[in-house]
Structure formats: C-alpha cells, structure tokens
Coordinates of C-alpha atoms in Angstrom, one line a residue:
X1 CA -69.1 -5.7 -36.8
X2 CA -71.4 -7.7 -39.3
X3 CA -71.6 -11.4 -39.4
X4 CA -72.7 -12.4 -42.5
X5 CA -75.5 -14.8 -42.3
X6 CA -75.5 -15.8 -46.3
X7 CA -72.0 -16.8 -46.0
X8 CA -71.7 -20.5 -47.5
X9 CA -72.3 -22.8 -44.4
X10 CA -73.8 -20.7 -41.9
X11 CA -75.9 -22.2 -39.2
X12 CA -77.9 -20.4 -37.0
X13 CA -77.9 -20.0 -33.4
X14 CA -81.4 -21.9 -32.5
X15 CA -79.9 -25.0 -34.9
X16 CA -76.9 -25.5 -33.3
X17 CA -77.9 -25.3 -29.9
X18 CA -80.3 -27.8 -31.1
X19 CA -77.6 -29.8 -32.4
X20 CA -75.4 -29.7 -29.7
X21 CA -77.8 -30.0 -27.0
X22 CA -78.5 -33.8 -29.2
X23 CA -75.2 -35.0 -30.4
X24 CA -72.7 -33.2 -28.0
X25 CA -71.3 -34.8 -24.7
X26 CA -72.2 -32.2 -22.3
X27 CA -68.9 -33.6 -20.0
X28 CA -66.3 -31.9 -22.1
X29 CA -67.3 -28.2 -21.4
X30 CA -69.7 -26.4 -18.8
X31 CA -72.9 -24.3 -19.5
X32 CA -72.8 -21.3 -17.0
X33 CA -75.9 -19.4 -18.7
X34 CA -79.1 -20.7 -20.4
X35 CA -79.0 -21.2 -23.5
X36 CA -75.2 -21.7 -23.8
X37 CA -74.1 -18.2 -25.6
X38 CA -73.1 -18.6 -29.5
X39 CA -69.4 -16.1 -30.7
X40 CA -69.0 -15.7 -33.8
X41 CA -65.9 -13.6 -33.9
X42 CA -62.9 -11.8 -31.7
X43 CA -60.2 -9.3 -32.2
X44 CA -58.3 -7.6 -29.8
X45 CA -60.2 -7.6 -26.3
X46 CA -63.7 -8.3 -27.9
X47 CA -65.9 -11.3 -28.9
X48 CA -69.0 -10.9 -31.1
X49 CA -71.9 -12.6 -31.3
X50 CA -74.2 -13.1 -33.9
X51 CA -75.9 -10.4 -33.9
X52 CA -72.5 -8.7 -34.3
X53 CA -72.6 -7.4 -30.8
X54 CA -69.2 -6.6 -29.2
X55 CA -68.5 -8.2 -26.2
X56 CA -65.5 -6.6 -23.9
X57 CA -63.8 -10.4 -22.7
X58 CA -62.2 -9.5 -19.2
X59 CA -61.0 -13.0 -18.9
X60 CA -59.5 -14.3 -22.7
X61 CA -60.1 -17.7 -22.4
X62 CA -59.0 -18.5 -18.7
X63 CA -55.7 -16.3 -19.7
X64 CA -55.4 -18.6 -23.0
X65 CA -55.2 -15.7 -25.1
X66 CA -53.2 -13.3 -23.2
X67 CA -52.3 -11.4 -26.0
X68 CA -55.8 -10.5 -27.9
X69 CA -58.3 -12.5 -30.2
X70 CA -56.9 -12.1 -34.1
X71 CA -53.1 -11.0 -32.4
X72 CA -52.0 -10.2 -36.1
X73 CA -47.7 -10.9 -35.7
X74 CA -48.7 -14.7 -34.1
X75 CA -51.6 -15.5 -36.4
X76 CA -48.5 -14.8 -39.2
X77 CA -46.1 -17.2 -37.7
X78 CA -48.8 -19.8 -37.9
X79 CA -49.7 -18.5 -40.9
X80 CA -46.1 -19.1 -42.4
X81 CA -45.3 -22.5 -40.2
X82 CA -48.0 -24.2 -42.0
X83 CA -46.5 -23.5 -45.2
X84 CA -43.5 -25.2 -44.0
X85 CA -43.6 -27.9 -41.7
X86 CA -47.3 -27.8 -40.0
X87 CA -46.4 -31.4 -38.4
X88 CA -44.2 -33.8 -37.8
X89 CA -43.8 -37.1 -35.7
X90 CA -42.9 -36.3 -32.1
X91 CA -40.0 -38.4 -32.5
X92 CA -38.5 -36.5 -34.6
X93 CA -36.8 -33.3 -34.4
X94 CA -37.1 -29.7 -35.8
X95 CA -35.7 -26.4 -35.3
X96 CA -38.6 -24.0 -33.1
X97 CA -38.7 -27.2 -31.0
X98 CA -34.8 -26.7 -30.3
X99 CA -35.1 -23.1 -30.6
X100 CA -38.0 -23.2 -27.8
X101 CA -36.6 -25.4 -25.3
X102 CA -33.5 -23.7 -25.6
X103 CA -35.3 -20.2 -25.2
X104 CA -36.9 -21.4 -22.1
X105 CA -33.4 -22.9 -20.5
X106 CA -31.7 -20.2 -20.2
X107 CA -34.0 -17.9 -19.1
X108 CA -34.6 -20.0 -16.2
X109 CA -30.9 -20.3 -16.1
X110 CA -30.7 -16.2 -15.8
X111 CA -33.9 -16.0 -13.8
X112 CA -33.0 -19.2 -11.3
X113 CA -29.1 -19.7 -11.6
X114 CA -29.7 -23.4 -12.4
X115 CA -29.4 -25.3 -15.2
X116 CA -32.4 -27.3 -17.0
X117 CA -34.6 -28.8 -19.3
X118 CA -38.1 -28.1 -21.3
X119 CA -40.1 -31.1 -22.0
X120 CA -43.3 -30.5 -24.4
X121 CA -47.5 -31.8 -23.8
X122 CA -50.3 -30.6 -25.8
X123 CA -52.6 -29.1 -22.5
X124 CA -52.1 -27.9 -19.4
X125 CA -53.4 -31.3 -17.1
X126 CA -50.9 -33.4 -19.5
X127 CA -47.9 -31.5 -18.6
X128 CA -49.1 -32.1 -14.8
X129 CA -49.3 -35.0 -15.2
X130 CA -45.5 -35.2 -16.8
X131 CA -44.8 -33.5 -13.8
X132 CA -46.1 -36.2 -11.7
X133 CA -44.2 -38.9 -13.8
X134 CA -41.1 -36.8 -13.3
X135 CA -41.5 -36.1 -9.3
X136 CA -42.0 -40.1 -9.1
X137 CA -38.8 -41.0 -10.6
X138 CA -36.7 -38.7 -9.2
X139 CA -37.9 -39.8 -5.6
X140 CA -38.3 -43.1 -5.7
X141 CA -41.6 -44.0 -6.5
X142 CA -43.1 -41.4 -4.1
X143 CA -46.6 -40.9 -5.1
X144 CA -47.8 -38.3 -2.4
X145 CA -47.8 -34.6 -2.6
X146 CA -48.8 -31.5 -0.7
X147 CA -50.9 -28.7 -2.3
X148 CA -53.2 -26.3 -1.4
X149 CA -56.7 -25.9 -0.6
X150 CA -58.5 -23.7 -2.9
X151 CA -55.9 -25.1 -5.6
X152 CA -56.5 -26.1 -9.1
X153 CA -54.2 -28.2 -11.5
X154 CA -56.6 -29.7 -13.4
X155 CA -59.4 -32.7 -14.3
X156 CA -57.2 -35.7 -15.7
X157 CA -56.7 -38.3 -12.8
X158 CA -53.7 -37.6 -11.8
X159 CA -54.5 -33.6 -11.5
X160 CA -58.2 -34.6 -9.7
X161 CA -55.5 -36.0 -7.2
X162 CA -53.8 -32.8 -6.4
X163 CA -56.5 -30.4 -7.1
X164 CA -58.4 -29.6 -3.7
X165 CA -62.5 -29.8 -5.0
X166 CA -63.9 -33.0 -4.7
X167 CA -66.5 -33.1 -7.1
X168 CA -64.0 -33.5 -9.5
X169 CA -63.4 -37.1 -8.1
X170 CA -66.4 -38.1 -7.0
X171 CA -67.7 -40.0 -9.4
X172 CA -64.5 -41.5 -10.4
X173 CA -63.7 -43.5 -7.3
X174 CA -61.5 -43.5 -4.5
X175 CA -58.0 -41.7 -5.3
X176 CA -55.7 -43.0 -3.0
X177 CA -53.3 -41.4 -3.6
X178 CA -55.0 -38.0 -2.9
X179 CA -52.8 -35.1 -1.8
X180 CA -52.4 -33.2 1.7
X181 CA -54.3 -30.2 1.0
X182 CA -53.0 -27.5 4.1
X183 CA -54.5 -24.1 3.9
X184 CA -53.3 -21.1 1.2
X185 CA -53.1 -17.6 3.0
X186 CA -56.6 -15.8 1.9
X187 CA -56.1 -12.1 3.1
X188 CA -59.4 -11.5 2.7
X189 CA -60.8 -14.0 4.8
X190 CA -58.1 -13.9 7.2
X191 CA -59.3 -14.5 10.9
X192 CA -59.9 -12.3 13.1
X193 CA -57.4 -10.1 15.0
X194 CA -54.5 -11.2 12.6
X195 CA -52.8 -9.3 10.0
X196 CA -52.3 -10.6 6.8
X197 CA -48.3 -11.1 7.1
X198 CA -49.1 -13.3 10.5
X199 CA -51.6 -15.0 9.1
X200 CA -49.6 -16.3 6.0
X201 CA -46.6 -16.8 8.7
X202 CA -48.8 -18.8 10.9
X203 CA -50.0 -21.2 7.6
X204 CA -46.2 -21.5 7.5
X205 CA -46.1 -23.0 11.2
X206 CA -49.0 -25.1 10.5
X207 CA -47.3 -26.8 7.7
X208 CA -43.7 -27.2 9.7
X209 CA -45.6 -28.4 12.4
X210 CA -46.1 -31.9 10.2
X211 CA -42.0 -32.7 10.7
X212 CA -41.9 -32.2 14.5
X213 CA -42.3 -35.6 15.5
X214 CA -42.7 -38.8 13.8
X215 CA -46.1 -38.8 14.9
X216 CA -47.4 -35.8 13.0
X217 CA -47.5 -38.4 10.3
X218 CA -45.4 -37.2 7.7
X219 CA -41.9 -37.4 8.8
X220 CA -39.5 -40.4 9.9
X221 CA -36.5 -38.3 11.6
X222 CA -34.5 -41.6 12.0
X223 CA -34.2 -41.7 8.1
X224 CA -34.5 -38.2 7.3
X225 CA -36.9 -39.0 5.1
X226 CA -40.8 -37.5 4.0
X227 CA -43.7 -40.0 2.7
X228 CA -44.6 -36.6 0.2
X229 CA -42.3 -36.0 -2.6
X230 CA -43.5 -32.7 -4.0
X231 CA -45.8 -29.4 -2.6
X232 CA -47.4 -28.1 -5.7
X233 CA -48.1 -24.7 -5.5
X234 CA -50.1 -21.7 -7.7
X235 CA -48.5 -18.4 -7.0
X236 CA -51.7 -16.7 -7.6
X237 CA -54.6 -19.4 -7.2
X238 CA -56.4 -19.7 -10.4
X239 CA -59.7 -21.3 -10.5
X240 CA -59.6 -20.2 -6.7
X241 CA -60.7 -17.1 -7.1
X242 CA -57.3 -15.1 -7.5
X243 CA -56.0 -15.0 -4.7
X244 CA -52.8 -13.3 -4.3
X245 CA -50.6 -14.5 -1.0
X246 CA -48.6 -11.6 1.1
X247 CA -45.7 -11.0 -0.6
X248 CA -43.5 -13.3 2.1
X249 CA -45.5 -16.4 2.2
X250 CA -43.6 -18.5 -0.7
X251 CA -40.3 -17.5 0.9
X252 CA -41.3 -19.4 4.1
X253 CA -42.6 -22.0 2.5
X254 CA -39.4 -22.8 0.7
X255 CA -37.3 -23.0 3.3
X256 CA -39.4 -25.6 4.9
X257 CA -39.8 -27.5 1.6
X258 CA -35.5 -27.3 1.2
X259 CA -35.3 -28.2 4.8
X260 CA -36.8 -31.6 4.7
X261 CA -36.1 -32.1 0.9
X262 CA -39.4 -31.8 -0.5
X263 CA -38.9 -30.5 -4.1
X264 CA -41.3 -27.1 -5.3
X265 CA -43.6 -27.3 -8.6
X266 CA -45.2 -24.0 -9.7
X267 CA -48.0 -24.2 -11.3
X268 CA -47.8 -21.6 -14.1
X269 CA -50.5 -22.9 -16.8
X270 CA -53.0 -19.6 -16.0
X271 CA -51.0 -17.4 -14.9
X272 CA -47.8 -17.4 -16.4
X273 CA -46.5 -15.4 -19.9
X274 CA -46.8 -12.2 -18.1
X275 CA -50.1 -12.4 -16.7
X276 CA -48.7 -11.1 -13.5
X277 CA -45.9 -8.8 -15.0
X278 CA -43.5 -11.8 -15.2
X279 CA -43.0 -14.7 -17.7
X280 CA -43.7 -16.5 -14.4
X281 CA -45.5 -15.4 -11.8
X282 CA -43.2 -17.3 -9.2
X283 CA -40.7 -14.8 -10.1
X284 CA -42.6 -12.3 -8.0
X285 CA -42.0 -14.1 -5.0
X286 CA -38.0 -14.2 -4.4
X287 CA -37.9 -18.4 -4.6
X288 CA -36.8 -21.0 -6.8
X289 CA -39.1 -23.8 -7.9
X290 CA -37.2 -27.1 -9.1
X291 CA -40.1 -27.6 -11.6
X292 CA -42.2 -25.1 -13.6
X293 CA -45.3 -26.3 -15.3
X294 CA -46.9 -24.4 -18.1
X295 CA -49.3 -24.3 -20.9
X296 CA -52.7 -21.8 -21.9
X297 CA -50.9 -18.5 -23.4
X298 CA -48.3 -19.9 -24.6
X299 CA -49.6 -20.2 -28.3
X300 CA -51.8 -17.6 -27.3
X301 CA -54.7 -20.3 -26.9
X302 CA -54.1 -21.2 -31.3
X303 CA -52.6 -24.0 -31.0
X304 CA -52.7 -26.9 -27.9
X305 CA -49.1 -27.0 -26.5
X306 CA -47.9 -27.2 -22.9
X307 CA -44.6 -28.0 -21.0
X308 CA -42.9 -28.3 -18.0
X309 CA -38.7 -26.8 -17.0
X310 CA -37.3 -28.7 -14.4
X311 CA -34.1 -28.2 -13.0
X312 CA -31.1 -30.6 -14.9
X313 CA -30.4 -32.9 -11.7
X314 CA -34.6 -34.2 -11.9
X315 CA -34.8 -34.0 -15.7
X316 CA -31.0 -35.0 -17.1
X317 CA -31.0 -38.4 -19.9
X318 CA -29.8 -40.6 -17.7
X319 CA -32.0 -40.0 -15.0
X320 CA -35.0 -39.6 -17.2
X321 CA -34.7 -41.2 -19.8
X322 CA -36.3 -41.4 -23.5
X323 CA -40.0 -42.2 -23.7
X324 CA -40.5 -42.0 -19.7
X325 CA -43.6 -39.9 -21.1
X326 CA -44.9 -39.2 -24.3
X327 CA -47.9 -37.7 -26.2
X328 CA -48.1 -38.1 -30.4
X329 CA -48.6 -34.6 -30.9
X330 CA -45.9 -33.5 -27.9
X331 CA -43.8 -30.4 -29.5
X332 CA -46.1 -30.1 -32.8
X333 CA -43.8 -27.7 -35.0
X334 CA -47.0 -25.3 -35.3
X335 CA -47.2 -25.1 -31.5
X336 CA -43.4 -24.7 -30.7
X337 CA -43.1 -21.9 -33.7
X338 CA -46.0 -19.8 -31.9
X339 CA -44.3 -20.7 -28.6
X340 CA -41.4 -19.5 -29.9
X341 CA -42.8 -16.1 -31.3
X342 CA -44.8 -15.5 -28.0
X343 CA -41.5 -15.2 -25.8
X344 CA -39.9 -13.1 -28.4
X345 CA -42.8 -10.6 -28.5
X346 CA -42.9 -10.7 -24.7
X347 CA -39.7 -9.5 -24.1
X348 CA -39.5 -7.2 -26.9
X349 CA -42.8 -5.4 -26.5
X350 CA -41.8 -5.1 -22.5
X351 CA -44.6 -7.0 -20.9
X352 CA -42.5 -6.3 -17.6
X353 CA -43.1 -2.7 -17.7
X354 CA -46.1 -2.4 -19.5
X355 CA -48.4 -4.9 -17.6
X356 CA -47.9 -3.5 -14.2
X357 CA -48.8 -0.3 -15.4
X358 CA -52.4 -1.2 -16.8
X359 CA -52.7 -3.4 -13.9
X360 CA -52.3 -0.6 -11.7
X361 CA -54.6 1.5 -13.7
X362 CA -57.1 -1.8 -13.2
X363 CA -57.3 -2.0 -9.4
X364 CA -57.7 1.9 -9.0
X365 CA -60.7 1.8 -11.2
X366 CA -61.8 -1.3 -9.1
X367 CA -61.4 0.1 -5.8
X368 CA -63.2 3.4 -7.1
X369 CA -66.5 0.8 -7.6
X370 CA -65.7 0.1 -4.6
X371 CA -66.5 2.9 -3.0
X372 CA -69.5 2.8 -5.2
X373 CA -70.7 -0.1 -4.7
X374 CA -70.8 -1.6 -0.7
X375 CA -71.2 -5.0 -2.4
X376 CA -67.6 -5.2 -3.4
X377 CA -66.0 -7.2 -0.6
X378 CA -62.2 -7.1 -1.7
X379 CA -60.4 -6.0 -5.3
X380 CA -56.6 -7.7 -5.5
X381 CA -54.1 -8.0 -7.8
X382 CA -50.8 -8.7 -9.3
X383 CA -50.3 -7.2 -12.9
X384 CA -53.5 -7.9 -14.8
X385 CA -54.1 -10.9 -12.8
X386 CA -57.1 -9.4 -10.6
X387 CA -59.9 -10.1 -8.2
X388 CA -63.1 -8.7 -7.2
X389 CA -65.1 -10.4 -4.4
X390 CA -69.3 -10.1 -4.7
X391 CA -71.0 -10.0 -1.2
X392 CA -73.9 -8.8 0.1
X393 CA -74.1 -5.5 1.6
X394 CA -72.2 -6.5 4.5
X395 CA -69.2 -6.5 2.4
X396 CA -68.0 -9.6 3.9
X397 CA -70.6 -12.2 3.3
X398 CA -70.0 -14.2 -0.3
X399 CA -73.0 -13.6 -2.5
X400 CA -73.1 -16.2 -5.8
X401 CA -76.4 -15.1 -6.4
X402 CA -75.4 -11.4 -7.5
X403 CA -72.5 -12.4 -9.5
X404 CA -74.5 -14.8 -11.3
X405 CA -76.9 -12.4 -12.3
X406 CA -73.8 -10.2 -13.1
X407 CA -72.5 -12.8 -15.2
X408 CA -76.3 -13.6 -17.3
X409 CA -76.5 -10.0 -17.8
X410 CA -73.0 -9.3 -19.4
X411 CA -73.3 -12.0 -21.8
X412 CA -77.2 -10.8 -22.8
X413 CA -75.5 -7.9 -24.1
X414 CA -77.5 -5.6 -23.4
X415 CA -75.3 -3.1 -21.6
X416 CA -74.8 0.3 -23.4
X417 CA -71.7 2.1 -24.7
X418 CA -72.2 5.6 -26.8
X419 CA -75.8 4.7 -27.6
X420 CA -74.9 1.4 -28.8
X421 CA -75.2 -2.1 -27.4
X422 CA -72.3 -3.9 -25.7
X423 CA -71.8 -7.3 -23.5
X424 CA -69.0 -8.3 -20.7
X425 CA -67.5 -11.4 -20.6
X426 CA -66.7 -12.1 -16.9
X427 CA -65.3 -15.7 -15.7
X428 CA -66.5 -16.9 -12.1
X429 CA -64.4 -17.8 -9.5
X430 CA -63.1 -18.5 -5.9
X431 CA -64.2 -20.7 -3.3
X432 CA -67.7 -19.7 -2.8
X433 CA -67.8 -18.9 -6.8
X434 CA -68.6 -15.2 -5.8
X435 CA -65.0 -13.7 -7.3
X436 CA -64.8 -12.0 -10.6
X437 CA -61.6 -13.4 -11.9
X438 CA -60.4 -11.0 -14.3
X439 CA -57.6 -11.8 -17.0
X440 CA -57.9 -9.1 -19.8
X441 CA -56.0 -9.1 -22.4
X442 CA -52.4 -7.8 -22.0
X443 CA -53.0 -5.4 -24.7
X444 CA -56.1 -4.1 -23.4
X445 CA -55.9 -0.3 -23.8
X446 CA -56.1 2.2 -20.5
X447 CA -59.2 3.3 -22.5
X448 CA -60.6 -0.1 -22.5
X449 CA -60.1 -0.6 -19.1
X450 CA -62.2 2.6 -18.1
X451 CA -65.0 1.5 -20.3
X452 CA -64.8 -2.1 -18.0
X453 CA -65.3 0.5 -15.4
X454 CA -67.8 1.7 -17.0
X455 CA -69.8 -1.4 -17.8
X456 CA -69.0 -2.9 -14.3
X457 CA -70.7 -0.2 -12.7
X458 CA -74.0 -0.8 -15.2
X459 CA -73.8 -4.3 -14.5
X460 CA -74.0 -3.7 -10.9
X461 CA -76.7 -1.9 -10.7
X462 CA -78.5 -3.9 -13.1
X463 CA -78.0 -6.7 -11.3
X464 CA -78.7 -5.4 -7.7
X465 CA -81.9 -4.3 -9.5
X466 CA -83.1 -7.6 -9.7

C-alpha cells in the first residue's frame, strides 16, 4: 500500500528515530535490529512500513492481536463503545463489565465444573500480580511459589519473582521471595536414552521427591502443611521458546499439586483465546487449574485489559473482599466491550475447529523446511502456537547467530514475492534465543501460510549466505 508522506503531521523515519533515540526511555521497550524498524500500517496478517512495504507478521504482537491488524467487526465495537460510554470510574458498574465476567464464569463452569469469579487489570504482569495478592490471602500469607524454569510471567516485581531469567532482577535487588524454579519437560533437549513421555514423568518424580521427608525442605508432614502456596504454570512456555510438554505431563503434575494442597495458576496471557485451538490452552491438557490468568488477545491488543478466573472458594466477597486490589482503569467499558465481542466471535467463527486445521497445515510446511534445511533442529506445535529451533548443521547445537541474521533480514524487507518486495516479522525466543516463536494471526489464510513457507525458505538461505 501507499503511505502518504504529505499527510498533515507526518514525520519521517530518520526524525523520529532521532527523536526517540533523545527523549525516549530506552527501558520501556527492546531494540532487536539497528536502527529500530518504523510501521506505519497493518491489516490482516501484514504490517507496512514506510515505504509501504508489506510485511507478513508471523507473531501479531506476542499473540496480542490474534485476530488480525484492522479486524473490521472489533474495530466497530470500539468504534460504537466510544460513542456510548468510552470510560467510567472503576468503581462503578456497567453492563459489558457484567456481561464479560459473566461470559467468562460460566464457561469455566462448563469447561471446569466449578463455580467462579473474573476479576479485571489493564496488562498482563498486573493481573499476575492480582494473582499473587489472591494466592496470599487465601493461604495465609504464603508468599512462596513453584514455577518453571524457562517460564515467563512477566517484568513487574512481583512477576521478576516467578519468572525464571535473572536479568530481569538483577538490578533491582535481592527478591527474597524468589520462587522454586524445577525443570519444564523440553522434548527436544531431552537427555539421552529417554523418551519424551519418561522424561516429563521423571520431572514429575523430581518435583514429588521435595514432600518425602521434612528434610527435602519444602514439607512439614507433622502439620500437613507446604511453605509454597502456588506452582504457576504456562501450558505452552511463552517467552521460552514454545515449548509444548508431552501431552501427560500437567496430569501428573496435578495430582501432586492436589495431594499436598498446593493450588494451580495457568498462565494464559500469550497463549490463551484460541492460540492453541482452545479459549485456554490448559484445556488441552485434561486438568483443572483453580486460577486462570489472562490478558494480550483479549481486546485483540486495542485496548489494555487483563484478568484473572479463579475458582469461588479463593475469590468469593467474604473471603476477598472489596478493594483487596485495584487499578483506576480496571474493567474500562472500552476494554470489557471488545472483551466481550472477542469471545462471541471466537465461538461463533469456530476457532476450535478452524485453528487446528491451519495449524496442522503450519507444522507440515515447517517440517518440509526441514528436510530442506539441516539447520532446523526441531518444529512443534499446538494450534497456531508453533516452534522452530535454529542450530547449526548438527541439528542439535543452538545457533543465535543464524536466527539473528534471519530476524535483520526479514524486517530489511527485502525478500521477494511475485516480483515485488516483501518482509517477515519473526519474534525470537527460547532459552538459548535460537527458537522462532511463531503466533500468526488466527485468520491467516492456508495461502498465507505457504507464502511463510515460501519466505522462510528465502530467508534461510539468505541468511546461511552470510
């Protein structure tokens, strides 16, 4: 498309990076090419720059926008909310609020058998951190959790705590009340001579193992009580590089965690809304989490709004009570309206059905790169939730270096589609940040995803070019 450079306030490229590279905290975001790249536009799967470019965006926005830049039926709800009640004071009330929570409720209540509540944030880390606040109070005051290494919930304190990297808490001084982090099955990586199914069993064991004895240092048997109040848990690991457990793992996990009383939280802020073929990807698994923590696609990334279920005997009034945590801008009526629409449009457009299908059409055009390209350690995935793992020509070895190049060349835009120029938008993951994460839209097109193919393959060989 053309971006029209005459158009009343227009700045150009070279002056705002200028600008931003004076007046803008660099903190608040994270340059991964130089210079930082400038969009100007999206619809549908694509971003363009300002040279009008098209880039294909195989992530959306760390699954923000799981439904497509410019989706026209939610851009109309917010469209028409504005014209009616575009905000109001969090402590007061208003329909899509109701309507949402409501929405929610009972189809955890038809999904989990229990009964529960939805309680509203405006991002992702805050609604962690409400989970945090309500883990807390229902145990006691226990401030302790498990989660897993290679896990991510985010960069506010209390989310640095219980997310395994530790430069995000470096600088910020000691955190102690830093989780247990206790290994997340990694097929791939798997050690030697084990299959993946004993392998996740056996990070089962390990974890049981901590409530054999008092001395394991978790467990006080003449109580029946556990210092940790809470084992937070991805389904899919996000930031970690996608990885997807064997199908079993969650199921053993569970019945450790309802053994010794240690409540679940899923983590559902990337990959829930159908990312993985179901609202939430915890369904996959057979288990019931007590709380469910969301955020991202929800408004389709137009509109910051996040929220936790829990289940009624953690979350009930008398229990938690009004203003045990609260944010201003907590269930804005344009965030709950989109929410609202987003769930409706879900289920009537059969996301269930229709995501598994493109994300089987996905992995069979990865794994025919594969072939292709020795480089290509490992290609996963659940729904359009998927993975491919850069190496050297071992196929085993992690190889930053390639991806990176992979990732500058994309966004040059200079890859070539029917004689015309064309860019990739690839996000960078895992725990050697040597995973293509990808998180297409859920609209993408079965023609869209053989033209990733397609541009995959170019970018490859570009890149092993030098």
């Amino acid at each position: 498309m053309n971006i029209d450079k005459n158009a009343v306030g227009f700045i150009d490229d070279a002056q705002l990076l200028a600008d931003e590279a004076k007046y803008s905290s660099f903190g608040d975001t994270v340059h991964y090419v130089d210079p930082p790249k400038i969009f100007r536009h999206g619809e549908g799967s694509y971003m363009f720059d300002t040279a009008g470019t098209p880039f294909l965006d195989l992530q959306m926005w760390y699954s923000a926008v799981n439904f497509g830049y410019g989706n026209k039926r939610l851009n109309d709800a917010l469209k028409k909310q504005i014209d009616v009640l575009p905000q109001v004071a969090s402590q007061y009330l208003h329909q899509t609020r109701i309507e949402l929570a409501k929405t929610i409720a009972l189809d955890a209540k038809k999904k989990f058998g229990l009964d529960g509540r939805v309680h509203f944030n405006v991002g992702g880390a805050q609604a962690i951190e409400d989970s945090l606040k309500l883990v807390r109070n229902a145990s006691n005051g226990k401030s302790l959790m498990f989660a897993f290494e290679g896990g991510y919930h985010g960069r506010t304190l209390g989310a640095s705590s219980i997310t395994s990297s530790y430069r995000y808490r470096r600088r910020f001084g000691h955190f102690g009340e830093r989780a247990m982090f206790l290994p997340f099955p990694y097929p791939f990586r798997r050690p030697k001579g084990m299959t993946a199914e004993e392998y996740s069993d056996s990070c089962v064991r390990q974890f049981e193992r901590l409530f054999e004895t008092e001395y394991n240092g978790v467990w006080d048997p003449k109580t029946g009580q556990c210092e940790y109040a809470a084992f937070y848990v991805e389904p899919i690991q996000g930031t970690g590089g996608y990885v997807l457990p064997p199908m079993g793992f969650f199921k053993g996990l569970k019945k450790v965690l309802d053994k010794y009383g240690i409540l679940m939280v899923s983590d559902e802020i990337q990959m829930g809304f159908w990312r993985t073929g179901k609202l939430w990807s915890i369904e996959n698994f057979g288990v019931t989490p007590d709380i469910v923590v969301f955020g991202k696609a929800l408004t389709n990334g137009l509109n910051p709004l996040s929220g936790l279920w829990a289940r009624e005997e953690l979350i009930n009034p008398t229990l938690f009570p009004p203003g045990s945590t609260h944010s201003t801008f907590n269930s804005n009526p344009l965030g709950t309206s989109l929410g609202l629409e987003v769930i409706k449009m879900g289920y009537e457009l059969d996301y269930e059905t229709t995501v598994p299908k493109k994300g089987a059409h996905f992995l069979e055009g990865l794994r025919e790169l594969q072939k292709k390209h020795k480089e290509i350690g490992d290609v996963d995935g659940l729904g359009l939730a998927l993975r491919a793992e850069i190496c050297t020509e071992d196929g085993f070895t992690p190889n930053k270096t390639l991806l990176d190049k992979m990732v500058d060349i994309g966004l040059a835009g200079d890859l070539e589609h029917n004689g015309k120029k064309i860019g990739l938008v690839l996000d960078v993951g895992g725990w050697y940040k040597n995973v293509i994460t990808f998180a297409p839209s859920l609209d993408i097109t079965h023609e869209e995803i053989d033209l990733a193919m397609s541009l995959l393959d170019q970018l490859l060989t570009k890149a092993k070019k030098g």
